[in-house]
Amino acid sequence: MEIKDEDEYCSQCMHGISQEALRTLMTLYQPLVGSDAVLVYLTLAAEAESTHGRDSFQRIFALTGIPAATFAKACAKLEEYMLLRTYKKEDESHSSYIFLLNLPLSAKDFSTNGFYISRYQKIMGQGQTEVSLTKAMGGTVSLQGYKDVTHAIKNLKTEDYDRTIAYAEVKPQYVFSSEDAAINFDYERFLAKCTALVFPIELRSQDNMALIGRLATVYGLSPERMIILTKECVHLSTMEFDSEKLKIKAARAESDAVTGNDPYEISPVSFLQSKQNGVPVSYTDKKLVERLSTEMHFSNTVINIMLEYILKVSQNRLSPKFVDMVAGEWARDGIATKEQALLETKKQLKMVSRNRAHVKIEMPEYMKKQKAEGIKEDPQASQEQIEQLKEMQKKIKERNKYGKG
């Protein structure tokens, strides 16, 4: 395409460029088409908003700061990746061009295009490809552990807040509430290190991510350990995530050592292990504790206080029926904080001790009779009987001795 300064052009972009399209263009397309092509694309998109009509190419050359030959190469790159369609009409004195801009593919469609992704990996490398796809397709950032320090706006004018603006609320792919006390997991570290090839973006649903956080919380597993376990539960061929397999693997995994000032804040499995003198917790007990977190949604602190109470009143035994009964009572009573759990434990222990104080154990009839009549003492052996017993023991030893000989 040979372009002269006196030639004219106009551009058209049917849908405008959204924030997502801009992110995909800069992150995924730019390494393929080059910076000059991106500059031309954005400039043509900006010019498409104008109703001025046609302009000479002198204008766009001045705006972009690139010569005609470079502009032509940039357009060819955009056409190669389906971002631009070019129409030309020739007159006697000059030529007129119409540039129709196509929107970039979504990040998901880009990642499934074998031609595009293979070229991208060749340019950027495997590691940076995974980073780009994760950033382009990732969900919202976790706010867990952060405090809202936004400055409040004061002294607003009436006309500023009387205006009503219609907007469409966009639901993020997954959001984790910072107030969910049952989950204590570093999602930021998990998402930063877990690539899209290990755990595909389409499998990172709200339920799957919440399950990962809960299992890590109850078993005391680090984000790095959860990445390894999650990878083993992903079937890339069918694009499925086996949540039941993850539960089994998390229960069998060894807890990561975590120290803290409050013993009630450690993982329930580590807490239970400390209660049994460091002996590893059985798989059955682990699954019992897991249910308190994943199904009953109790926090680590409440679970640990509950376990301590149950062990005290049941002679260090964890009966599934008794655990379910106590958990159901606490859930119905709305016990959700450490203070509430400690108060409930104190109240229940008082009731148990009061009930035990009123319990009277009756002696069997034969013991009552012996107590009333008195127990007769056995007569002592005489010296002669003692000597006879010693003689018998001596003969037995000699017989055994000769028998061995």
PDB file of N, CA and C in Angstrom, residues 11-18 21-22 25 41-42 44-45 78-79 81-86 99-106:
ATOM      1  N   SER A  11     -11.858   6.887   9.333  1.00  0.00           N
ATOM      2  CA  SER A  11     -11.849   5.622  10.086  1.00  0.00           C
ATOM      3  C   SER A  11     -13.188   5.430  10.782  1.00  0.00           C
ATOM      4  N   GLN A  12     -13.490   4.176  11.045  1.00  0.00           N
ATOM      5  CA  GLN A  12     -14.755   3.848  11.705  1.00  0.00           C
ATOM      6  C   GLN A  12     -14.523   2.701  12.688  1.00  0.00           C
ATOM      7  N   CYS A  13     -15.022   2.898  13.909  1.00  0.00           N
ATOM      8  CA  CYS A  13     -14.961   1.857  14.948  1.00  0.00           C
ATOM      9  C   CYS A  13     -16.374   1.694  15.487  1.00  0.00           C
ATOM     10  N   MET A  14     -17.024   0.602  15.133  1.00  0.00           N
ATOM     11  CA  MET A  14     -18.456   0.442  15.373  1.00  0.00           C
ATOM     12  C   MET A  14     -18.829   0.470  16.857  1.00  0.00           C
ATOM     13  N   HIS A  15     -18.054  -0.188  17.698  1.00  0.00           N
ATOM     14  CA  HIS A  15     -18.464  -0.378  19.091  1.00  0.00           C
ATOM     15  C   HIS A  15     -17.613   0.394  20.098  1.00  0.00           C
ATOM     16  N   GLY A  16     -16.635   1.122  19.639  1.00  0.00           N
ATOM     17  CA  GLY A  16     -15.761   1.798  20.589  1.00  0.00           C
ATOM     18  C   GLY A  16     -14.835   0.805  21.280  1.00  0.00           C
ATOM     19  N   ILE A  17     -13.853   1.318  21.999  1.00  0.00           N
ATOM     20  CA  ILE A  17     -12.872   0.460  22.671  1.00  0.00           C
ATOM     21  C   ILE A  17     -13.172   0.439  24.162  1.00  0.00           C
ATOM     22  N   SER A  18     -13.508  -0.719  24.663  1.00  0.00           N
ATOM     23  CA  SER A  18     -13.770  -0.873  26.095  1.00  0.00           C
ATOM     24  C   SER A  18     -12.453  -1.017  26.850  1.00  0.00           C
ATOM     25  N   ALA A  21     -11.015  -4.423  26.081  1.00  0.00           N
ATOM     26  CA  ALA A  21     -10.393  -4.481  24.758  1.00  0.00           C
ATOM     27  C   ALA A  21      -9.045  -3.774  24.756  1.00  0.00           C
ATOM     28  N   LEU A  22      -8.967  -2.650  25.461  1.00  0.00           N
ATOM     29  CA  LEU A  22      -7.705  -1.916  25.544  1.00  0.00           C
ATOM     30  C   LEU A  22      -6.646  -2.745  26.268  1.00  0.00           C
ATOM     31  N   LEU A  25      -5.498  -5.488  23.940  1.00  0.00           N
ATOM     32  CA  LEU A  25      -4.678  -4.930  22.867  1.00  0.00           C
ATOM     33  C   LEU A  25      -3.249  -4.676  23.338  1.00  0.00           C
ATOM     34  N   TYR A  41      -3.509   2.028  15.469  1.00  0.00           N
ATOM     35  CA  TYR A  41      -4.854   1.542  15.820  1.00  0.00           C
ATOM     36  C   TYR A  41      -5.548   2.513  16.772  1.00  0.00           C
ATOM     37  N   LEU A  42      -4.861   2.926  17.822  1.00  0.00           N
ATOM     38  CA  LEU A  42      -5.469   3.827  18.806  1.00  0.00           C
ATOM     39  C   LEU A  42      -5.750   5.201  18.204  1.00  0.00           C
ATOM     40  N   LEU A  44      -6.381   5.850  14.970  1.00  0.00           N
ATOM     41  CA  LEU A  44      -7.539   5.704  14.083  1.00  0.00           C
ATOM     42  C   LEU A  44      -8.829   5.574  14.886  1.00  0.00           C
ATOM     43  N   ALA A  45      -8.762   4.896  16.036  1.00  0.00           N
ATOM     44  CA  ALA A  45      -9.946   4.771  16.892  1.00  0.00           C
ATOM     45  C   ALA A  45     -10.364   6.128  17.432  1.00  0.00           C
ATOM     46  N   LEU A  78      -1.750  -4.922  11.427  1.00  0.00           N
ATOM     47  CA  LEU A  78      -3.107  -4.912  11.983  1.00  0.00           C
ATOM     48  C   LEU A  78      -4.045  -5.784  11.151  1.00  0.00           C
ATOM     49  N   GLU A  79      -3.880  -5.734   9.824  1.00  0.00           N
ATOM     50  CA  GLU A  79      -4.705  -6.566   8.947  1.00  0.00           C
ATOM     51  C   GLU A  79      -4.393  -8.049   9.145  1.00  0.00           C
ATOM     52  N   TYR A  81      -3.641  -9.595  11.820  1.00  0.00           N
ATOM     53  CA  TYR A  81      -4.278 -10.112  13.037  1.00  0.00           C
ATOM     54  C   TYR A  81      -5.743  -9.681  13.151  1.00  0.00           C
ATOM     55  N   MET A  82      -6.357  -9.367  11.995  1.00  0.00           N
ATOM     56  CA  MET A  82      -7.802  -9.122  11.907  1.00  0.00           C
ATOM     57  C   MET A  82      -8.260  -7.934  12.746  1.00  0.00           C
ATOM     58  N   LEU A  83      -7.388  -6.981  12.966  1.00  0.00           N
ATOM     59  CA  LEU A  83      -7.767  -5.786  13.712  1.00  0.00           C
ATOM     60  C   LEU A  83      -8.191  -4.643  12.787  1.00  0.00           C
ATOM     61  N   LEU A  84      -7.928  -4.773  11.495  1.00  0.00           N
ATOM     62  CA  LEU A  84      -8.175  -3.675  10.560  1.00  0.00           C
ATOM     63  C   LEU A  84      -8.574  -4.230   9.199  1.00  0.00           C
ATOM     64  N   ARG A  85      -9.565  -3.553   8.600  1.00  0.00           N
ATOM     65  CA  ARG A  85      -9.936  -3.814   7.203  1.00  0.00           C
ATOM     66  C   ARG A  85      -9.792  -2.494   6.452  1.00  0.00           C
ATOM     67  N   THR A  86      -9.187  -2.552   5.264  1.00  0.00           N
ATOM     68  CA  THR A  86      -8.866  -1.339   4.515  1.00  0.00           C
ATOM     69  C   THR A  86      -9.604  -1.335   3.172  1.00  0.00           C
ATOM     70  N   PHE A  99     -10.801   3.053   6.810  1.00  0.00           N
ATOM     71  CA  PHE A  99     -10.248   2.053   7.733  1.00  0.00           C
ATOM     72  C   PHE A  99     -11.347   1.621   8.714  1.00  0.00           C
ATOM     73  N   LEU A 100     -11.722   0.353   8.648  1.00  0.00           N
ATOM     74  CA  LEU A 100     -12.705  -0.199   9.589  1.00  0.00           C
ATOM     75  C   LEU A 100     -11.959  -0.982  10.671  1.00  0.00           C
ATOM     76  N   LEU A 101     -12.142  -0.570  11.909  1.00  0.00           N
ATOM     77  CA  LEU A 101     -11.428  -1.183  13.034  1.00  0.00           C
ATOM     78  C   LEU A 101     -12.263  -2.305  13.647  1.00  0.00           C
ATOM     79  N   ASN A 102     -11.651  -3.453  13.810  1.00  0.00           N
ATOM     80  CA  ASN A 102     -12.278  -4.572  14.520  1.00  0.00           C
ATOM     81  C   ASN A 102     -11.765  -4.624  15.960  1.00  0.00           C
ATOM     82  N   LEU A 103     -12.633  -5.040  16.873  1.00  0.00           N
ATOM     83  CA  LEU A 103     -12.218  -5.147  18.269  1.00  0.00           C
ATOM     84  C   LEU A 103     -11.286  -6.342  18.457  1.00  0.00           C
ATOM     85  N   PRO A 104     -10.338  -6.243  19.359  1.00  0.00           N
ATOM     86  CA  PRO A 104      -9.477  -7.398  19.656  1.00  0.00           C
ATOM     87  C   PRO A 104     -10.301  -8.550  20.215  1.00  0.00           C
ATOM     88  N   LEU A 105      -9.785  -9.756  20.058  1.00  0.00           N
ATOM     89  CA  LEU A 105     -10.426 -10.915  20.676  1.00  0.00           C
ATOM     90  C   LEU A 105     -10.389 -10.778  22.193  1.00  0.00           C
ATOM     91  N   SER A 106     -11.335 -11.404  22.856  1.00  0.00           N
ATOM     92  CA  SER A 106     -11.276 -11.438  24.321  1.00  0.00           C
ATOM     93  C   SER A 106     -10.072 -12.267  24.748  1.00  0.00           C
TER      94      SER A 106
END
